[in-house]
Backbone as JSON, one array per atom type, in Angstrom:
{
  "sequence": "TMYLLESLQKKGVTNLVLLSRGYGGRKSSSSMKVEMDSSAQDSGDEPAMIKKNLPFVNVIIGKNRFEAFQKHKQDEKSPLIVLDDGFQ",
  "N": [[-8.23, -0.18, -19.3], [-5.58, -1.45, -20.01], [-5.76, -0.42, -22.64], [-5.71, 2.42, -22.48], [-3.1, 2.87, -21.25], [-1.29, 1.56, -23.35], [-1.96, 3.37, -25.03], [-0.97, 5.89, -24.04], [1.79, 5.27, -24.1], [2.19, 4.82, -26.65], [2.01, 7.51, -27.43], [4.41, 8.46, -26.28], [4.87, 8.85, -23.86], [6.76, 7.96, -20.76], [8.03, 6.04, -18.07], [5.53, 5.04, -16.76], [3.26, 4.31, -14.14], [1.07, 1.73, -12.96], [-1.5, 1.75, -10.42], [-3.06, -0.67, -8.33], [-5.59, -2.36, -6.71], [-5.42, -5.06, -6.49], [-7.28, -7.03, -6.69], [-8.29, -10.09, -5.38], [-5.99, -11.09, -5.15], [-3.19, -12.78, -3.28], [-1.3, -11.23, -2.21], [-2.64, -8.55, -1.61], [-3.67, -7.6, 0.52], [-1.33, -6.59, 1.97], [0.91, -5.39, 0.14], [2.81, -5.32, -3.28], [5.1, -5.38, -5.76], [4.63, -5.79, -8.99], [6.06, -8.2, -11.08], [7.38, -9.64, -14.03], [7.27, -12.45, -13.82], [5.41, -12.81, -11.82], [2.83, -14.47, -9.87], [-0.42, -14.91, -10.97], [-2.09, -15.62, -8.76], [-0.73, -14.34, -6.61], [-0.6, -11.59, -7.11], [-3.36, -10.89, -8.3], [-5.55, -11.18, -10.88], [-5.95, -9.38, -13.12], [-3.69, -7.54, -12.5], [-1.45, -8.84, -13.09], [-2.08, -9.87, -15.83], [-1.72, -7.48, -17.12], [0.88, -6.63, -16.89], [2.38, -8.55, -17.84], [1.37, -8.37, -20.52], [2.38, -5.79, -21.0], [5.07, -4.99, -20.59], [6.26, -2.74, -20.03], [5.24, -0.91, -18.55], [5.27, -0.28, -14.64], [3.74, -1.95, -12.34], [1.8, -1.98, -9.34], [0.45, -3.25, -6.57], [-1.8, -3.25, -3.69], [-3.89, -2.86, -1.24], [-4.2, -0.3, 0.31], [-3.51, 1.77, -1.95], [-1.95, 4.25, -1.99], [0.14, 3.99, -0.14], [1.18, 1.65, -0.91], [2.44, 2.48, -3.08], [4.27, 4.17, -2.07], [5.98, 2.4, -0.71], [7.33, 1.16, -2.99], [8.04, 2.26, -4.98], [10.32, 3.71, -7.63], [13.36, 5.46, -7.76], [12.75, 7.48, -9.66], [11.94, 10.21, -11.97], [8.83, 12.11, -11.39], [6.62, 9.95, -12.1], [4.1, 8.97, -14.31], [0.98, 8.05, -13.07], [-1.51, 5.8, -13.11], [-4.71, 4.89, -11.85], [-5.99, 1.92, -11.49], [-9.2, 1.13, -11.51], [-10.04, 3.76, -10.29], [-12.26, 5.11, -8.96], [-13.24, 3.34, -7.03]],
  "CA": [[-6.86, 0.11, -18.39], [-4.6, -1.67, -20.98], [-5.62, 0.58, -23.66], [-5.06, 3.78, -21.96], [-1.52, 2.32, -21.02], [-0.83, 1.52, -24.41], [-2.25, 4.8, -25.86], [-0.01, 6.81, -23.32], [2.98, 4.79, -24.51], [2.49, 5.46, -28.08], [2.04, 8.99, -27.22], [5.69, 8.86, -26.02], [4.88, 9.02, -22.18], [7.52, 7.06, -20.29], [7.7, 6.22, -16.6], [4.07, 4.63, -16.51], [2.94, 3.3, -12.94], [-0.55, 1.32, -12.75], [-1.47, 1.37, -9.02], [-3.96, -1.32, -8.36], [-5.9, -2.91, -5.13], [-4.83, -6.41, -6.6], [-8.53, -7.9, -6.12], [-8.44, -11.37, -5.2], [-4.38, -11.63, -5.02], [-2.92, -13.07, -1.65], [-0.49, -10.28, -1.58], [-3.27, -7.34, -1.83], [-3.62, -6.85, 1.83], [0.02, -5.79, 2.12], [1.35, -4.82, -1.25], [4.14, -5.93, -4.03], [5.38, -4.55, -7.3], [4.17, -6.98, -9.87], [7.13, -8.7, -11.9], [6.81, -10.46, -15.23], [7.06, -13.49, -13.32], [4.82, -12.91, -10.45], [1.78, -15.36, -10.12], [-1.91, -14.03, -10.68], [-2.89, -15.82, -7.19], [-0.47, -13.31, -5.47], [-1.07, -10.44, -7.44], [-4.69, -10.74, -8.71], [-5.18, -11.72, -12.33], [-5.56, -8.42, -13.99], [-2.5, -6.82, -12.73], [-0.51, -10.26, -13.86], [-1.97, -9.81, -17.22], [-1.1, -6.33, -17.6], [2.54, -6.85, -16.31], [2.68, -9.68, -19.07], [1.29, -7.91, -21.96], [2.55, -4.54, -21.17], [6.12, -4.95, -19.57], [7.24, -1.36, -19.8], [4.64, -0.15, -17.31], [5.53, -0.54, -13.29], [2.43, -2.49, -11.64], [1.99, -1.83, -8.02], [-0.8, -3.61, -5.91], [-1.98, -3.07, -2.58], [-5.24, -2.53, -0.46], [-4.01, 0.91, 0.07], [-2.73, 2.12, -3.06], [-0.89, 5.31, -1.83], [1.01, 3.44, 0.79], [2.04, 0.61, -1.59], [3.31, 3.21, -4.09], [5.44, 4.78, -1.55], [6.91, 1.3, -0.57], [7.65, 0.34, -3.97], [8.28, 3.47, -5.97], [11.8, 3.83, -7.69], [13.8, 6.63, -7.57], [12.59, 8.07, -10.89], [11.27, 11.47, -11.44], [7.5, 12.28, -12.02], [5.67, 9.12, -13.06], [2.38, 9.0, -14.66], [0.3, 7.38, -12.14], [-2.89, 5.47, -13.76], [-5.36, 4.09, -10.79], [-6.91, 1.01, -12.0], [-10.81, 1.36, -10.66], [-9.7, 4.56, -9.37], [-13.18, 5.41, -8.08], [-13.96, 2.14, -6.26]],
  "C": [[-5.73, -0.31, -19.65], [-4.8, -0.51, -22.06], [-5.28, 1.88, -23.35], [-3.61, 3.98, -22.06], [-0.83, 2.38, -22.14], [-0.85, 2.92, -25.21], [-1.26, 5.74, -25.24], [1.34, 6.32, -23.94], [3.23, 4.97, -25.65], [2.79, 6.61, -28.28], [3.45, 9.43, -26.94], [5.91, 9.14, -24.32], [5.59, 7.79, -21.51], [7.12, 6.86, -18.88], [6.45, 5.9, -16.24], [4.0, 3.92, -15.33], [1.42, 2.92, -12.93], [-0.18, 0.99, -11.35], [-3.2, 0.63, -8.94], [-4.4, -2.03, -6.98], [-5.45, -4.36, -5.34], [-6.08, -7.3, -6.33], [-7.99, -9.07, -6.18], [-6.78, -11.98, -5.13], [-3.99, -11.76, -3.58], [-2.05, -11.77, -1.33], [-1.35, -8.66, -1.4], [-3.54, -6.7, -0.6], [-2.4, -6.38, 2.44], [0.27, -5.16, 0.87], [2.71, -5.68, -1.68], [4.2, -5.2, -5.14], [5.42, -6.14, -8.11], [5.27, -7.11, -11.16], [6.55, -9.6, -13.31], [6.39, -11.73, -14.67], [6.12, -14.09, -12.15], [3.5, -13.47, -10.81], [0.37, -14.49, -10.13], [-2.45, -14.7, -9.05], [-2.05, -14.72, -6.13], [-0.6, -11.8, -5.99], [-2.44, -9.56, -7.81], [-4.52, -11.05, -10.46], [-5.23, -10.45, -13.21], [-4.37, -7.44, -13.82], [-1.23, -7.56, -13.28], [-0.47, -9.97, -15.36], [-1.73, -8.38, -17.76], [0.21, -6.13, -17.53], [2.94, -7.52, -17.64], [2.73, -8.92, -20.44], [1.91, -6.23, -22.08], [3.94, -4.2, -20.14], [6.93, -3.58, -19.25], [6.01, -0.75, -18.52], [5.03, -0.94, -15.7], [4.09, -0.68, -12.75], [2.9, -2.78, -10.17], [0.95, -2.1, -7.26], [-0.53, -3.28, -4.29], [-3.35, -2.38, -2.14], [-5.12, -1.13, -0.23], [-3.02, 1.42, -0.93], [-1.58, 3.33, -2.82], [0.38, 4.83, -1.02], [1.79, 2.28, 0.12], [2.85, 1.24, -2.82], [4.58, 3.83, -3.32], [6.17, 3.8, -1.24], [7.54, 1.11, -1.42], [8.04, 0.99, -5.08], [9.71, 3.15, -6.48], [12.32, 5.16, -7.63], [13.83, 7.19, -8.91], [11.77, 9.58, -10.6], [9.71, 11.31, -12.1], [6.84, 11.14, -12.75], [4.58, 9.61, -13.43], [1.85, 8.16, -14.09], [-1.35, 6.95, -12.77], [-3.58, 4.4, -12.02], [-6.15, 3.15, -11.57], [-8.11, 0.91, -11.0], [-10.64, 2.27, -9.94], [-10.74, 5.18, -8.57], [-13.97, 4.17, -7.16], [-13.46, 2.3, -4.92]]
}
């Protein structure tokens, strides 16, 4: 996932959003936007690691990724959305 996001950014893609279930995080049953200072206990370890290593990516977690995105999306035009473990 990180490789894909880095590659997209290097190609000039802006407004990247990663949607993750946040497996193992306390907030995964609801939802949250992962910030640089978010804890892995809240967001899950992988979303926290991705946000810390790729701060240009908007990372949103939630059991229902569609609803989490609707709740936390910013008023930006057409983000490129990457689903973490999209087929699970």
